[in-house]
CSV table of C-alpha atoms in Angstrom, one decimal:
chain,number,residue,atom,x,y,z
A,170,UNK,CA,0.0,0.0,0.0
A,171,UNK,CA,1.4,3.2,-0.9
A,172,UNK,CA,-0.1,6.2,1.3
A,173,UNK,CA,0.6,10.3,0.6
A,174,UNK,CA,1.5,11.4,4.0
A,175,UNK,CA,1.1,15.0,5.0
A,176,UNK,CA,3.9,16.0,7.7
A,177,UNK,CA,2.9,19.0,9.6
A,178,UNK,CA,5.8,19.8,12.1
A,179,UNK,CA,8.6,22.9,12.5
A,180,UNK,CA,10.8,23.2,9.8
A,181,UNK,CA,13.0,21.0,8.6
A,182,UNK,CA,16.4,22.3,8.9
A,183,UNK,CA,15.8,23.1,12.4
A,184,UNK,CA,15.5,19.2,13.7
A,185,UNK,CA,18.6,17.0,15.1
A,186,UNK,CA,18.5,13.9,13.1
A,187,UNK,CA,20.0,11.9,15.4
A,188,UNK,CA,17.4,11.9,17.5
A,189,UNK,CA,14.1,13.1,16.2
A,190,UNK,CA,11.3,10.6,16.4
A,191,UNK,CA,9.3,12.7,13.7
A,192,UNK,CA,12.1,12.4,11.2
A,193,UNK,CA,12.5,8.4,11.8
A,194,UNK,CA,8.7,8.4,11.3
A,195,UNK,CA,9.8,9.9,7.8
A,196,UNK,CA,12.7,8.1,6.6
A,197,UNK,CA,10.3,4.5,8.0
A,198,UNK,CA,7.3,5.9,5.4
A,199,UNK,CA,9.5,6.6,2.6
A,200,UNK,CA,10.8,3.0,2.9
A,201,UNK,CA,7.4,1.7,2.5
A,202,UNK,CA,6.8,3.5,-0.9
A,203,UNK,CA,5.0,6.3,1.2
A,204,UNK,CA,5.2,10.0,-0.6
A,205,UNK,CA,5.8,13.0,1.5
A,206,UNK,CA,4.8,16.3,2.1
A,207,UNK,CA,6.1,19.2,4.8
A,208,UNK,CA,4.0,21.5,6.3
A,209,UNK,CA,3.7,24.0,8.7
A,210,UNK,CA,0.7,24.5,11.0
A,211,UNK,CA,0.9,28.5,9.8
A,212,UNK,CA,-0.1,26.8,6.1
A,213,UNK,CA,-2.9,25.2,7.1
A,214,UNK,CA,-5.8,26.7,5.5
A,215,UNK,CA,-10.1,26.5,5.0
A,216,UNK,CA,-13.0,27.6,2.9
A,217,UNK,CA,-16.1,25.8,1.5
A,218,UNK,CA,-15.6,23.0,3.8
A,219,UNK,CA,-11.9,21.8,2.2
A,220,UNK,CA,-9.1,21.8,4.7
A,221,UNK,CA,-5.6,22.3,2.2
A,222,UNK,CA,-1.9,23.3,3.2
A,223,UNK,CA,1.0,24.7,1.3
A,224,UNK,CA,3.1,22.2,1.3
A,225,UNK,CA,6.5,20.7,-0.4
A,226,UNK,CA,7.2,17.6,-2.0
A,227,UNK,CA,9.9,15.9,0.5
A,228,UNK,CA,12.7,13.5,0.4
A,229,UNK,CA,14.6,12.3,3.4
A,230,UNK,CA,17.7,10.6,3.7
A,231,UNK,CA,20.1,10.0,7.5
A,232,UNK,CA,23.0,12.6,6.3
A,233,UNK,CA,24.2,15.5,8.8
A,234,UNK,CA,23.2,19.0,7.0
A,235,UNK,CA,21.9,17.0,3.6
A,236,UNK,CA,18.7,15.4,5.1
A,237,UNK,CA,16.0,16.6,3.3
A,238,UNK,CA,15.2,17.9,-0.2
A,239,UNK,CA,11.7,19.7,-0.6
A,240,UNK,CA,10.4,20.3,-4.1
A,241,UNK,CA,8.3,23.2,-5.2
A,242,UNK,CA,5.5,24.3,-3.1
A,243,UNK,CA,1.6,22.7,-3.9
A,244,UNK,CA,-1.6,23.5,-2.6
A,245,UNK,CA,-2.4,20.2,-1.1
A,246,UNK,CA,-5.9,19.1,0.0
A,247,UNK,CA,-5.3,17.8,2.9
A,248,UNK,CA,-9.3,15.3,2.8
A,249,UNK,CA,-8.9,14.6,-0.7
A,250,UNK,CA,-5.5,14.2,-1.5
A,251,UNK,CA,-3.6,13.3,1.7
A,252,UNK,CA,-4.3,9.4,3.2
A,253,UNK,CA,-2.1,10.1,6.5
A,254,UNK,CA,-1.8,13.9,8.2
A,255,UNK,CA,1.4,13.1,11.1
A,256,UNK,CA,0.2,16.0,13.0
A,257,UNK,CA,3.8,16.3,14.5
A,258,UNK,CA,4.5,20.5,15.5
A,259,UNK,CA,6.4,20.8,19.1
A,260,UNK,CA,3.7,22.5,21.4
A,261,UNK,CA,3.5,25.0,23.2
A,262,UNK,CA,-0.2,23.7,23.3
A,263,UNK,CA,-1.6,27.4,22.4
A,264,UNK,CA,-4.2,28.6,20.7
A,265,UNK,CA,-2.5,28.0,17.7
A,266,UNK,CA,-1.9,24.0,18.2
A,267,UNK,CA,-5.5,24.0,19.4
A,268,UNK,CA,-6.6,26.0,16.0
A,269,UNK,CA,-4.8,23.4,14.0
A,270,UNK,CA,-6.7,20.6,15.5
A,271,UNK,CA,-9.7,22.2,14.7
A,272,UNK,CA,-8.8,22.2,11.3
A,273,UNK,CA,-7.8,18.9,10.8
A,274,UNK,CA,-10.8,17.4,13.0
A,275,UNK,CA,-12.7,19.0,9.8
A,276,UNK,CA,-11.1,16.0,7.2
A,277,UNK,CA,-10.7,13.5,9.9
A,278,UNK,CA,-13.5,11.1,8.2
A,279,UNK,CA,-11.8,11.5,5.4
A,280,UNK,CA,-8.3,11.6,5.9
A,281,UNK,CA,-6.5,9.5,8.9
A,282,UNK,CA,-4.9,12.2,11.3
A,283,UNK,CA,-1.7,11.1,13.7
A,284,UNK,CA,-2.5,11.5,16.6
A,285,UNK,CA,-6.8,12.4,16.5
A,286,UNK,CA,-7.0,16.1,16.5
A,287,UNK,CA,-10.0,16.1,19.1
A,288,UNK,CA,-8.4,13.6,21.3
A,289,UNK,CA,-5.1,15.5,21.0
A,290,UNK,CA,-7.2,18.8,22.1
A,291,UNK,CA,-8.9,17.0,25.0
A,292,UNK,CA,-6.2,15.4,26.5
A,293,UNK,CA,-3.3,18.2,27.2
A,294,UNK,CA,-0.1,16.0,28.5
A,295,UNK,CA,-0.4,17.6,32.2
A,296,UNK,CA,-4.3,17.7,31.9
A,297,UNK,CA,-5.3,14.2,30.7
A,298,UNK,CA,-2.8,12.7,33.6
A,299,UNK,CA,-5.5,13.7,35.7
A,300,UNK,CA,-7.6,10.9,34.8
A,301,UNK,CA,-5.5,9.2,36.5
A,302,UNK,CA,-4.7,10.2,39.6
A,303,UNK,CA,-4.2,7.0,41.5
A,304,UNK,CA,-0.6,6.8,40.1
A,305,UNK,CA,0.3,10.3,40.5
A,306,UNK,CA,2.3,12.0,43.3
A,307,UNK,CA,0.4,14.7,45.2
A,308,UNK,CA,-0.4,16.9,42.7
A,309,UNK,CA,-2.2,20.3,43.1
A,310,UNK,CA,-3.2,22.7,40.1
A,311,UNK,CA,-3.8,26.7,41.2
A,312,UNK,CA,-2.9,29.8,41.5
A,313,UNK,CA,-3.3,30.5,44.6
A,314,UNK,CA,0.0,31.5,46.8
A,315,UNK,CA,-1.9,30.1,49.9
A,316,UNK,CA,-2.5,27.2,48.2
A,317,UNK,CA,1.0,26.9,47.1
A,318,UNK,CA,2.4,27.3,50.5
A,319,UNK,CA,-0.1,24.8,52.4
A,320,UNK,CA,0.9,22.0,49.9
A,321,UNK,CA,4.2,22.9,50.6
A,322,UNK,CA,3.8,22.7,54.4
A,323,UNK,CA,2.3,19.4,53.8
A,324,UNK,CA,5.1,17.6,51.5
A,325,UNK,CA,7.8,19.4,52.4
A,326,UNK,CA,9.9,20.4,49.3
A,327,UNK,CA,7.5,20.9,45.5
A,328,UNK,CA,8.1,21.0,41.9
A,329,UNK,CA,5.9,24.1,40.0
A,330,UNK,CA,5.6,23.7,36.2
A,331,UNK,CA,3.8,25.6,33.6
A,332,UNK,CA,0.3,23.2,32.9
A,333,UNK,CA,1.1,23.6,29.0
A,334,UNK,CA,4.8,23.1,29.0
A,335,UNK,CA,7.0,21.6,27.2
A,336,UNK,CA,10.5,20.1,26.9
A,337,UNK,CA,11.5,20.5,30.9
A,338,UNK,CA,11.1,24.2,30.4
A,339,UNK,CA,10.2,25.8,33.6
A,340,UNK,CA,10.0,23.2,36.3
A,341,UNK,CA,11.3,24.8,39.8
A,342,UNK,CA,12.4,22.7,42.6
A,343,UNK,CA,11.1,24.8,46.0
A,344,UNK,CA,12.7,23.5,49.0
A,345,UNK,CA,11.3,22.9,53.0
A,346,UNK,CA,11.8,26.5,53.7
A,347,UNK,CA,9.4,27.8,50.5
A,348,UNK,CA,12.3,30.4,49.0
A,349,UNK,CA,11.4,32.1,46.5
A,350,UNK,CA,7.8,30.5,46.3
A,351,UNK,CA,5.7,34.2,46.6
A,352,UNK,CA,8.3,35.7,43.5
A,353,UNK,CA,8.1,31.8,41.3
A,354,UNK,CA,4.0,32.4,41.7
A,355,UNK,CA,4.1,35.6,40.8
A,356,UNK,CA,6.4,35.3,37.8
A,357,UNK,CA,3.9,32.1,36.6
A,358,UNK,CA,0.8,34.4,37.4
A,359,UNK,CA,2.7,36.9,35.7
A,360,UNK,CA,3.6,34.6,32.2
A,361,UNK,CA,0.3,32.5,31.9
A,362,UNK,CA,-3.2,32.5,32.8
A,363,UNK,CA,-4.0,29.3,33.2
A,364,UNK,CA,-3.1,27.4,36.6
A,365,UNK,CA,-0.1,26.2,37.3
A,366,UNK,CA,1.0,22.4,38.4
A,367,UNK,CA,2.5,21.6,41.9
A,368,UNK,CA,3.8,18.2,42.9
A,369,UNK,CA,5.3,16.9,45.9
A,370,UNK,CA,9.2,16.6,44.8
A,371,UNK,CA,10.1,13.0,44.4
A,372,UNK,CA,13.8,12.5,45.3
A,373,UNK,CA,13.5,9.6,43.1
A,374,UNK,CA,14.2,11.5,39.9
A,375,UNK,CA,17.6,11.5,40.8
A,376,UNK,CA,18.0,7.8,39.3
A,377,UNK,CA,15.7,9.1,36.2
A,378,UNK,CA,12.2,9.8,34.4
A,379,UNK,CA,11.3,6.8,32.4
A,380,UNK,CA,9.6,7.7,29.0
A,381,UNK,CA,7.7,4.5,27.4
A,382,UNK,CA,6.3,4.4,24.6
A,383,UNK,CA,3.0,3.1,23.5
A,384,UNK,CA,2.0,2.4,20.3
A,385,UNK,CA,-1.8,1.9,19.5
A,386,UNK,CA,-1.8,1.4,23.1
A,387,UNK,CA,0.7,-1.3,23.4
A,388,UNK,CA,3.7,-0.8,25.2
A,389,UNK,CA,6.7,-0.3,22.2
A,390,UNK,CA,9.8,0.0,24.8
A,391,UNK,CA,11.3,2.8,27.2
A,392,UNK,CA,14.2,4.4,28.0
A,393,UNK,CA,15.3,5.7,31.6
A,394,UNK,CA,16.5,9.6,31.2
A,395,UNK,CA,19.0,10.6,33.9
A,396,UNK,CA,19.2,14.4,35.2
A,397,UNK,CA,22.2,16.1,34.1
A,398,UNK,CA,24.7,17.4,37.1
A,399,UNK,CA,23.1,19.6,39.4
A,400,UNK,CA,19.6,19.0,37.7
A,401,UNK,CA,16.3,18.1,38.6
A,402,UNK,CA,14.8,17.6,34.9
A,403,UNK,CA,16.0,14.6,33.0
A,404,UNK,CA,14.8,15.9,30.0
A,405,UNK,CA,17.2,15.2,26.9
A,406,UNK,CA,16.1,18.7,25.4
A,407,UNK,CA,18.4,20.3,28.6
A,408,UNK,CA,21.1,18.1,29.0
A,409,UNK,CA,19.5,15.0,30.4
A,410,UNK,CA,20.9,11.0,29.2
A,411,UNK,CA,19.5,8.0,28.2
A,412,UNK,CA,20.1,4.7,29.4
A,413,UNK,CA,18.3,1.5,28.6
A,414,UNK,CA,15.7,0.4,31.2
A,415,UNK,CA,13.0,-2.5,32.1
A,416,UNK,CA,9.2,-1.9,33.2
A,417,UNK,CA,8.6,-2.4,36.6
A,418,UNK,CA,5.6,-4.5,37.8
A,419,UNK,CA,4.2,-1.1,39.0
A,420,UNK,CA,4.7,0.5,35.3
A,421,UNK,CA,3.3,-2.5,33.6
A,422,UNK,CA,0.1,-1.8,35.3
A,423,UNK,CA,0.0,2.0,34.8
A,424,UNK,CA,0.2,0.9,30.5
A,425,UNK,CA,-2.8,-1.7,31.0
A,426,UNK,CA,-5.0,0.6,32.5
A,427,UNK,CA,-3.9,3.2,30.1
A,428,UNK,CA,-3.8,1.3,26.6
A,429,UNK,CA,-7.4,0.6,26.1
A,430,UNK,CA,-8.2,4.7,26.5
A,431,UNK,CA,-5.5,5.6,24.4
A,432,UNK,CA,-6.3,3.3,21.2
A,433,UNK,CA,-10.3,4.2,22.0
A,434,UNK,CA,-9.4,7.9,21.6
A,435,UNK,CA,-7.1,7.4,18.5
A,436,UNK,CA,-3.7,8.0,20.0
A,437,UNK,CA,-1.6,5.9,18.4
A,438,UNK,CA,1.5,7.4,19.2
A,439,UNK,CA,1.9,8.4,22.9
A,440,UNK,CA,4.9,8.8,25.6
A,441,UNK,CA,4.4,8.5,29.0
A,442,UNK,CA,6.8,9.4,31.5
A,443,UNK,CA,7.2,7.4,35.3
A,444,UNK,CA,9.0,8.3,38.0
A,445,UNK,CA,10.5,6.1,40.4
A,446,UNK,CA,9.3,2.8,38.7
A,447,UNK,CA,5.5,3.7,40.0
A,448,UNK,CA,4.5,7.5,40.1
A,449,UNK,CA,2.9,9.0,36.4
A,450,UNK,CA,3.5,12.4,35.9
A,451,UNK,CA,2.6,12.7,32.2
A,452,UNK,CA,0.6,11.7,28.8
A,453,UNK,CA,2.1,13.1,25.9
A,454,UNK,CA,0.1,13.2,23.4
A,455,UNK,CA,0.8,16.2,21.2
A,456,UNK,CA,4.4,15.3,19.8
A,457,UNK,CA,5.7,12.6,21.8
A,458,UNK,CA,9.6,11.8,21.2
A,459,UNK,CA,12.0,9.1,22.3
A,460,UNK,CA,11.7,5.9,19.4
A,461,UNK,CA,15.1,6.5,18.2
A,462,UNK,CA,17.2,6.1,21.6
A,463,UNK,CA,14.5,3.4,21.7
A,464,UNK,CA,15.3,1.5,18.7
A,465,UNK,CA,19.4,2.5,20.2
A,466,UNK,CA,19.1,0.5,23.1
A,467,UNK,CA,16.7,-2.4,22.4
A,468,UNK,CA,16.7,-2.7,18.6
A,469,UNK,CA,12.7,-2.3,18.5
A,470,UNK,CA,11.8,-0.4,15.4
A,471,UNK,CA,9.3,1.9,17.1
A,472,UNK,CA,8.9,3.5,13.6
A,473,UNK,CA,7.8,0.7,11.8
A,474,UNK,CA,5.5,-0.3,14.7
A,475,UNK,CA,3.3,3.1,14.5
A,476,UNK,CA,3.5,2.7,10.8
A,477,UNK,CA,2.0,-0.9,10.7
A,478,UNK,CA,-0.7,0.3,13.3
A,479,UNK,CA,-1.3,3.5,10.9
A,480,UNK,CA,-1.9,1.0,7.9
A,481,UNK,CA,-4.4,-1.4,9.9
A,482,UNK,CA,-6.7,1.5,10.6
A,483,UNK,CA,-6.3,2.5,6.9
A,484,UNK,CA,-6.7,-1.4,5.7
């Protein structure tokens, strides 16, 4: 089966090869016979009830600074003449992202979209978690000061993160004796206007965040990301490591629970991340990364894996 597969993500000469899951979702289509297309979600555009993009003609190939060749520019209709959309731009989840799933939710019985569009909309990583707060740590959402502090009081030192971040951007460690909590509140108040998340600190982190990675809610493999010296976030986007890891019994029942939601809701693609072998602190949903450090350590083609699912729905 070959499929035309619409790639809406940042641009192309901007992305790390070595590393980027989107671009290992690319190279796995074209080796299938797939054809691409690149996007942006700024070329997404609507009347008369088509949904179309400018978008390039694209070629990719694993060579540093020679990756990609785009051919000239076509308007592209993204229900008619697309089979897949990869719906693959790194949030911020703003109004933007959530104007782009509108969109796309328009051609979404006619065209296949990677991850749903409604289901990405509904289910905001540090939102969705929610659902499932039996395997969470403490967790408080506000913006309240007061609030702030008497969680604080109560579980001794917190982590604050923006609700819609991304990447490890932004996460504060606040110790025992709450310094610098009133100026971090007002700084968030300050930069967003949505509530803010609060966790009890989990020492554990020092030995690493675990992303795993589900695949039509199926668990595909994981990696363990260590915290960089004098870090708290283990994200690889500021420094963090990989290491291969195994799925506690603890983690193995967090993916049951979650798999049936997740291939009911059309995420096909998600990354969860676990702290201390039991405590879920995300769902991402929007752009989810770590299949090629997968594929590094264990040898699973992750690619191929979301690829196979993607052509069973289409089949």
């Amino acid at each position: 089966m070959s499929l035309t597969v619409a790639v809406q993500m940042d641009p192309l000469d901007s992305i790390n090869i070595s590393g980027d899951s989107t671009f290992a979702l690319m190279l796995a289509a074209q080796a299938r016979g797939h054809r691409l297309f690149h996007y942006g979600a700024d070329d997404l555009n609507y009347a008369h009830g088509r949904v179309w993009a400018r978008a390039h003609p694209a070629t990719v190939q694993r060579v540093d600074g020679a990756h990609f060749r785009l051919g000239d520019a076509v308007s592209l209709d993204l229900g008619n003449e697309a089979d897949v959309v990869l719906m693959r731009q790194d949030p911020p989840f703003d109004l933007g992202y959530i104007t782009a799933t509108h969109l796309l939710e328009r051609i979404a019985h006619q065209t296949l979209v990677v991850n749903d569009p409604a289901s990405v909309r509904n289910a905001p990583e540090k939102i969705f978690v929610l659902d499932y707060a039996r395997f969470m740590p403490p967790t408080l959402v506000t913006r309240s000061l007061d609030e702030a502090r008497a969680f604080l009081k109560t579980h001794g030192s917190i982590v604050i993160k923006p609700l819609h971040g991304n990447g490890g951007k932004a996460i504060f460690l606040v110790g025992p004796d709450g310094a610098n909590l009133s100026a971090l509140m007002e700084v968030f108040n300050t930069a967003w206007r949505e509530p803010h998340m609060v966790q009890a600190f989990l020492p554990d982190v020092a030995k690493g965040d675990k992303r795993i990675v589900l695949v039509d809610g199926d668990v595909a493999g994981a990696i363990n990301r260590l915290p960089g010296a004098g870090e708290i976030r283990s994200n690889l986007a500021v420094g963090g490591s990989a290491e291969r890891t195994e799925l506690t019994p603890e983690e193995r029942e967090i993916c049951a629970v979650l798999g049936p939601e997740l291939k009911a809701r059309g995420l096909i693609f998600v990354g969860i991340d676990v702290i201390g072998g039991k405590w879920l602190t995300e769902i991402n949903v929007t752009s989810p990364t770590g299949i090629v450090a997968i594929e590094r350590f264990d040898g699973v083609d992750v690619a191929a894996m979301i690829w196979d699912a993607i052509e069973r729905k289409l089949r």
